[in-house]
Amino acid sequence: MSYSEDVVISKLSSVNETQEAIVNISQWVLFHRRYADQTVKTWAKALNDAPAHRKLALVYLANEVVQQSRARKREEFLKAFSPTIAEALENAYRQCSPDLQAKIRRVVDVWRQRTVFPDDVLKGIETRLDDADKKKPKQISGGRRIGQGMAFSLGLPLELSKLATAHSDVQSKVNTLGEAVASANKLYSAVTEADALPAPMEYASQIEKVLTSVNGALKASDDMLQSRHELIRQLEALLSVNKAALESETNQHGVLEEKKQKALDLQKEVSDMILGNISEPSNDDTNHDIDIDYSEDRNSPLDKEEESVVPDPVYKPLSETKPSGEKAQALSGLEGLDPALVNFLSSLGEKDGSSTPPVL
């Protein structure tokens, strides 16, 4: 198969973490070692654009290529990777989860143990990865970190985390699919719409390129369809959960409204009872200090006793005294005298048993 950038993109888009896929693609890459610079440039772009779960496969592919190059004592890819490998790995490392980062670190450790790259290149890689670790966002609730994709941001609940992951996966594949489809369409049009047919061998080579490109586009399309179906499934699951919750909460709201109305009615009844007791008091609550019936109290034994102890006046005016006939005749000559004197003289007469007071 002849070399072209579209073919490289197709190869890289189909790579996965299986040993078979990595070995087969690395052999094709090594066969076209004279295009090492262009291949590494395309690889770096694919690594940057790939979703997190595919970045590790591309790192494994680079590892296979450079280790095979060193074993075969071919310097093309070692020289091509050296200027760009540190930056490419740092970008991938920053976008990966901790478990993927640990696997990338493991690859770098193998490179140092086997002296795959010169010491300055290895030191540059390790320095960049260390800097990436130092600049990690602070931990938030749930142990997730901001900046590691939507699924790991903001301490999202499990349902939203799954949805965010599915959405991020779809978005990461949009550019890959678009590039693969555009390349396949371009090659297909060039072959099928040519004004004149080339020589059979050249024509067969062109058709092979078209098939390779179309297969790559189909692979990218399959990946996109799977991701899109997963996103829709997560959306439907989230929608279903929220619809059920909405129905339950609506019923609960209605029950609370009924309880509120019953409490208001009960409050009104109690208020009316309180106001009724204030406006119409019972006999026990009557204020006796306001209306008192004295009709019976005037003849009570207490009042009669009080009347019995009231002393008689020391004397009574003559006008209020009604003496007997004989006494009246005896006192007729005493008119004009002081009443007190008259009474005194009268009492002397009574003591002597005489009805006639003494003549003064």
C-alpha positions as MATLAB code, in Angstrom:
seq = 'MSYSEDVVISKLSSVNETQEAIVNISQWVLFHRRYADQTVKTWAKALNDAPAHRKLALVYLANEVVQQSRARKREEFLKAFSPTIAEALENAYRQCSPDLQAKIRRVVDVWRQRTVFPDDVLKGIETRLDDADKKKPKQISGGRRIGQGMAFSLGLPLELSKLATAHSDVQSKVNTLGEAVASANKLYSAVTEADALPAPMEYASQIEKVLTSVNGALKASDDMLQSRHELIRQLEALLSVNKAALESETNQHGVLEEKKQKALDLQKEVSDMILGNISEPSNDDTNHDIDIDYSEDRNSPLDKEEESVVPDPVYKPLSETKPSGEKAQALSGLEGLDPALVNFLSSLGEKDGSSTPPVL';
ca = [
       0.000    0.000    0.000;
       1.444    3.363   -1.043;
       2.064    6.092    1.525;
      -0.086    9.206    1.923;
      -1.215   11.361    4.812;
      -4.775   10.139    4.400;
      -3.629    6.556    4.711;
      -1.667    7.426    7.851;
      -4.744    9.100    9.345;
      -6.788    6.035    8.495;
      -4.228    3.739   10.123;
      -4.019    5.840   13.258;
      -7.806    6.098   13.565;
      -8.096    2.310   13.561;
      -5.432    1.630   16.200;
      -6.462    0.064   19.499;
      -4.684   -1.388   22.523;
      -4.547   -4.960   21.213;
      -1.107   -6.379   20.456;
      -2.158   -7.448   16.977;
      -3.359   -4.018   15.906;
      -0.300   -2.234   17.293;
       2.169   -4.632   15.694;
       0.460   -4.587   12.274;
       0.256   -0.803   12.091;
       3.787   -0.330   13.433;
       5.134   -2.637   10.703;
       3.404   -0.558    8.044;
       4.803    2.637    9.593;
       8.327    1.196    9.787;
       8.125    0.064    6.178;
       7.589    3.711    5.182;
      10.419    4.976    7.365;
      11.561    7.496    4.789;
       8.373    9.424    5.627;
       9.172    9.319    9.338;
       8.953   13.091    9.869;
       5.538   13.329    8.214;
       4.257   10.253   10.060;
       5.375   11.583   13.460;
       3.773   14.952   12.738;
       0.471   13.256   11.854;
       0.779   11.008   14.923;
       1.257   13.994   17.246;
      -1.857   15.682   15.854;
      -3.883   12.473   16.147;
      -2.692   12.008   19.743;
      -3.769   15.525   20.647;
      -7.208   15.163   19.026;
      -7.969   11.633   20.233;
     -10.310   11.021   23.180;
      -8.640    9.991   26.423;
      -9.408    6.287   26.054;
      -7.630    6.176   22.647;
      -4.560    8.213   23.581;
      -2.907    5.267   25.320;
      -3.174    3.114   22.169;
      -1.356    5.800   20.168;
       1.347    6.004   22.857;
       1.734    2.213   22.692;
       2.052    2.474   18.907;
       4.849    5.039   19.233;
       6.555    2.808   21.794;
       6.465   -0.171   19.408;
       7.841    1.917   16.535;
      10.769    3.427   18.469;
      11.716    0.148   20.178;
      11.662   -1.725   16.859;
      13.685    1.073   15.295;
      16.299    0.807   18.028;
      16.380   -2.995   17.758;
      16.889   -2.757   13.995;
      19.333    0.111   14.430;
      17.231    2.426   12.324;
      17.494    6.045   13.385;
      14.737    7.614   11.256;
      11.910    7.451   13.781;
      14.129    8.000   16.824;
      15.301   11.257   15.272;
      11.763   12.203   14.144;
      10.224   11.598   17.577;
      12.961   13.253   19.648;
      11.971   16.936   19.039;
       8.224   16.395   19.542;
       7.733   13.426   21.867;
       7.979   15.417   25.125;
       5.340   17.996   24.178;
       3.049   15.378   22.631;
       3.164   13.168   25.725;
       2.631   16.114   28.051;
      -0.551   17.162   26.197;
      -1.866   13.599   26.265;
      -0.879   13.161   29.914;
      -2.813   16.254   31.005;
      -6.017   14.987   29.377;
      -5.904   11.472   30.800;
      -7.281   10.014   33.996;
      -4.840    8.972   36.756;
      -4.820    5.313   35.716;
      -3.929    6.215   32.106;
      -1.295    8.633   33.338;
       0.319    5.825   35.311;
       0.500    3.690   32.153;
       2.116    6.534   30.190;
       4.656    6.891   33.006;
       5.362    3.169   32.733;
       6.174    3.524   29.016;
       8.612    6.363   29.766;
      10.249    4.263   32.490;
      10.809    1.462   29.952;
      12.402    3.947   27.567;
      14.820    5.048   30.269;
      15.648    1.462   31.321;
      16.391    0.486   27.735;
      17.953    3.813   26.728;
      15.596    4.114   23.782;
      16.045    7.899   23.544;
      19.046   10.036   24.420;
      19.240   11.172   28.037;
      18.335   14.786   27.260;
      15.144   13.681   25.471;
      14.134   11.418   28.354;
      14.868   14.149   30.869;
      12.732   16.578   28.863;
       9.817   14.099   28.857;
      10.031   13.471   32.594;
      10.292   17.185   33.361;
       7.161   17.971   31.376;
       5.206   15.158   33.023;
       6.362   16.324   36.451;
       5.243   19.871   35.643;
       1.859   18.527   34.566;
       1.504   16.774   37.937;
       2.395   19.963   39.812;
      -0.226   21.959   37.929;
      -3.053   19.515   38.558;
      -6.258   21.257   39.696;
      -7.145   20.926   43.358;
      -9.243   18.009   44.484;
     -12.946   18.646   44.967;
     -15.754   16.610   46.475;
     -15.893   13.019   45.321;
     -12.156   12.932   44.525;
     -12.676   14.288   41.015;
     -10.505   17.000   39.516;
     -11.470   19.955   37.382;
      -9.947   19.882   33.943;
     -10.029   16.129   33.302;
     -12.993   16.254   30.990;
     -16.593   16.855   31.826;
     -16.975   13.475   33.470;
     -14.439   14.394   36.127;
     -15.453   18.021   36.673;
     -17.513   19.755   39.295;
     -18.074   16.645   41.398;
     -21.022   15.656   39.223;
     -23.537   13.034   40.370;
     -23.183    9.598   38.818;
     -26.034   10.120   36.321;
     -24.601   13.415   35.050;
     -21.069   12.036   35.089;
     -22.067    9.229   32.711;
     -23.884   11.693   30.497;
     -20.923   14.071   30.471;
     -18.558   11.248   29.572;
     -20.766   10.143   26.681;
     -21.101   13.722   25.428;
     -17.341   14.308   25.660;
     -16.693   11.093   23.742;
     -18.997   12.186   20.931;
     -17.404   15.625   20.721;
     -13.910   14.155   20.571;
     -14.844   12.030   17.566;
     -16.483   14.751   15.516;
     -13.254   16.073   13.996;
     -11.823   12.593   13.424;
     -14.927   11.470   11.585;
     -15.115   14.675    9.561;
     -11.510   14.380    8.406;
     -11.851   10.690    7.556;
     -15.056   11.213    5.551;
     -13.627   14.219    3.719;
     -10.505   12.252    2.772;
     -12.518    9.237    1.612;
     -14.845   11.400   -0.485;
     -11.895   13.216   -2.053;
     -10.118   10.025   -3.071;
     -13.317    8.389   -4.263;
     -14.204   11.365   -6.453;
     -10.695   11.554   -7.875;
     -10.787    7.909   -8.960;
     -14.390    7.558  -10.117;
     -14.765   10.942  -11.790;
     -11.463   11.049  -13.667;
     -11.702   12.044  -17.326;
      -9.318    9.292  -18.389;
      -8.430    6.008  -16.819;
      -4.782    5.501  -15.799;
      -2.773    2.396  -16.502;
      -4.221   -0.750  -14.884;
      -1.503   -1.020  -12.236;
      -1.843    2.634  -11.280;
      -5.609    2.348  -11.358;
      -5.488   -0.664   -9.024;
      -3.249    1.282   -6.659;
      -5.672    4.216   -6.637;
      -8.628    1.926   -5.943;
      -6.697    0.378   -3.058;
      -6.157    3.854   -1.604;
      -9.861    4.580   -1.942;
     -10.767    1.341   -0.165;
      -8.301    2.044    2.634;
      -9.631    5.557    3.073;
     -13.257    4.467    2.969;
     -12.561    1.685    5.471;
     -10.949    4.209    7.774;
     -13.965    6.501    7.428;
     -16.300    3.574    8.099;
     -14.338    2.685   11.224;
     -14.542    6.283   12.430;
     -18.240    6.302   11.569;
     -18.839    3.088   13.523;
     -17.093    4.595   16.529;
     -19.198    7.723   16.241;
     -22.446    5.786   15.926;
     -21.650    3.756   19.036;
     -20.797    6.901   20.971;
     -23.902    8.688   19.712;
     -26.140    5.755   20.696;
     -24.552    5.727   24.143;
     -25.137    9.464   24.524;
     -28.779    9.077   23.536;
     -29.167    6.148   25.919;
     -27.773    8.216   28.780;
     -30.027   11.137   27.859;
     -33.102    8.895   27.768;
     -32.169    7.313   31.097;
     -31.711   10.720   32.700;
     -34.974   11.941   31.189;
     -36.845    8.859   32.419;
     -35.511    9.248   35.946;
     -36.465   12.908   36.054;
     -39.956   12.277   34.659;
     -40.616    9.724   37.380;
     -39.234   12.096   39.998;
     -41.387   14.922   38.631;
     -44.558   12.841   38.892;
     -43.753   11.831   42.464;
     -42.901   15.378   43.486;
     -46.057   16.736   41.843;
     -48.199   14.318   43.878;
     -46.311   15.240   47.014;
     -46.889   18.927   46.290;
     -50.635   18.311   45.987;
     -50.724   16.493   49.332;
     -48.872   19.376   50.990;
     -51.340   21.876   49.504;
     -54.259   19.885   50.950;
     -52.604   19.781   54.367;
     -51.986   23.498   54.216;
     -55.650   24.208   53.412;
     -56.862   21.928   56.214;
     -54.534   23.650   58.660;
     -55.870   27.060   57.544;
     -59.488   25.905   58.008;
     -58.669   24.553   61.470;
     -56.941   27.794   62.366;
     -60.055   29.761   61.371;
     -62.317   27.521   63.444;
     -60.171   27.935   66.538;
     -59.988   31.697   65.983;
     -63.788   31.906   65.738;
     -64.128   29.941   68.982;
     -61.763   32.311   70.777;
     -63.567   35.416   69.501;
     -66.965   33.893   70.436;
     -65.888   33.353   74.067;
     -64.735   36.942   74.363;
     -67.942   38.513   72.971;
     -70.403   36.260   74.949;
     -68.953   35.594   78.427;
     -70.421   32.887   80.695;
     -72.148   33.517   84.075;
     -69.036   32.484   85.927;
     -67.047   35.219   84.227;
     -69.586   38.027   85.087;
     -68.074   41.027   86.879;
     -70.043   41.320   90.150;
     -68.477   44.681   90.887;
     -70.541   46.266   88.143;
     -74.148   45.185   88.803;
     -74.876   44.268   92.479;
     -78.351   43.432   93.787;
     -78.718   44.874   97.255;
     -82.370   43.885   97.732;
     -81.561   40.955  100.037;
     -78.400   42.315  101.564;
     -80.194   45.174  103.244;
     -82.041   42.771  105.588;
     -79.130   40.458  106.220;
     -78.367   39.451  109.832;
     -75.090   41.249  109.648;
     -76.807   44.556  108.980;
     -79.301   44.009  111.843;
     -76.428   43.266  114.212;
     -74.666   46.387  113.130;
     -77.849   48.417  113.733;
     -78.143   47.009  117.301;
     -74.750   48.274  118.300;
     -75.318   51.816  117.091;
     -75.546   53.999  120.283;
     -78.514   56.227  120.933;
     -77.858   59.947  120.750;
     -76.878   61.597  124.007;
     -80.012   63.632  123.853;
     -82.906   64.285  121.559;
     -84.318   67.669  120.737;
     -87.665   68.420  122.312;
     -89.196   68.504  118.933;
     -88.365   64.832  118.508;
     -89.506   63.866  122.101;
     -93.041   62.730  122.764;
     -93.501   62.737  126.586;
     -96.558   61.316  128.295;
     -99.497   63.563  129.255;
     -98.439   64.098  132.913;
     -94.883   64.672  131.941;
     -95.866   67.052  129.275;
     -97.894   69.076  131.773;
     -94.970   69.136  134.223;
     -92.602   70.304  131.583;
     -94.883   72.952  130.245;
     -93.310   75.526  132.556;
     -89.849   74.732  131.449;
     -90.280   75.868  127.860;
     -87.580   78.136  126.730;
     -84.913   76.480  128.845;
     -81.934   74.646  127.434;
     -83.061   71.200  126.333;
     -80.151   69.563  128.080;
     -81.174   71.161  131.357;
     -84.747   70.116  130.867;
     -83.717   66.541  130.346;
     -81.528   66.644  133.422;
     -84.361   67.953  135.584;
     -86.700   65.388  134.136;
     -84.346   62.580  134.978;
     -84.084   63.791  138.558;
     -87.814   63.678  138.823;
     -87.922   60.113  137.510;
     -85.337   58.987  140.032;
     -87.337   60.460  142.918;
     -90.492   58.811  141.664;
     -92.068   62.243  141.260;
     -93.634   63.216  138.021;
     -93.055   66.905  138.780;
     -89.617   68.268  138.260;
     -88.259   70.495  140.950;
     -88.970   74.190  140.710;
     -85.923   76.248  140.196;
];
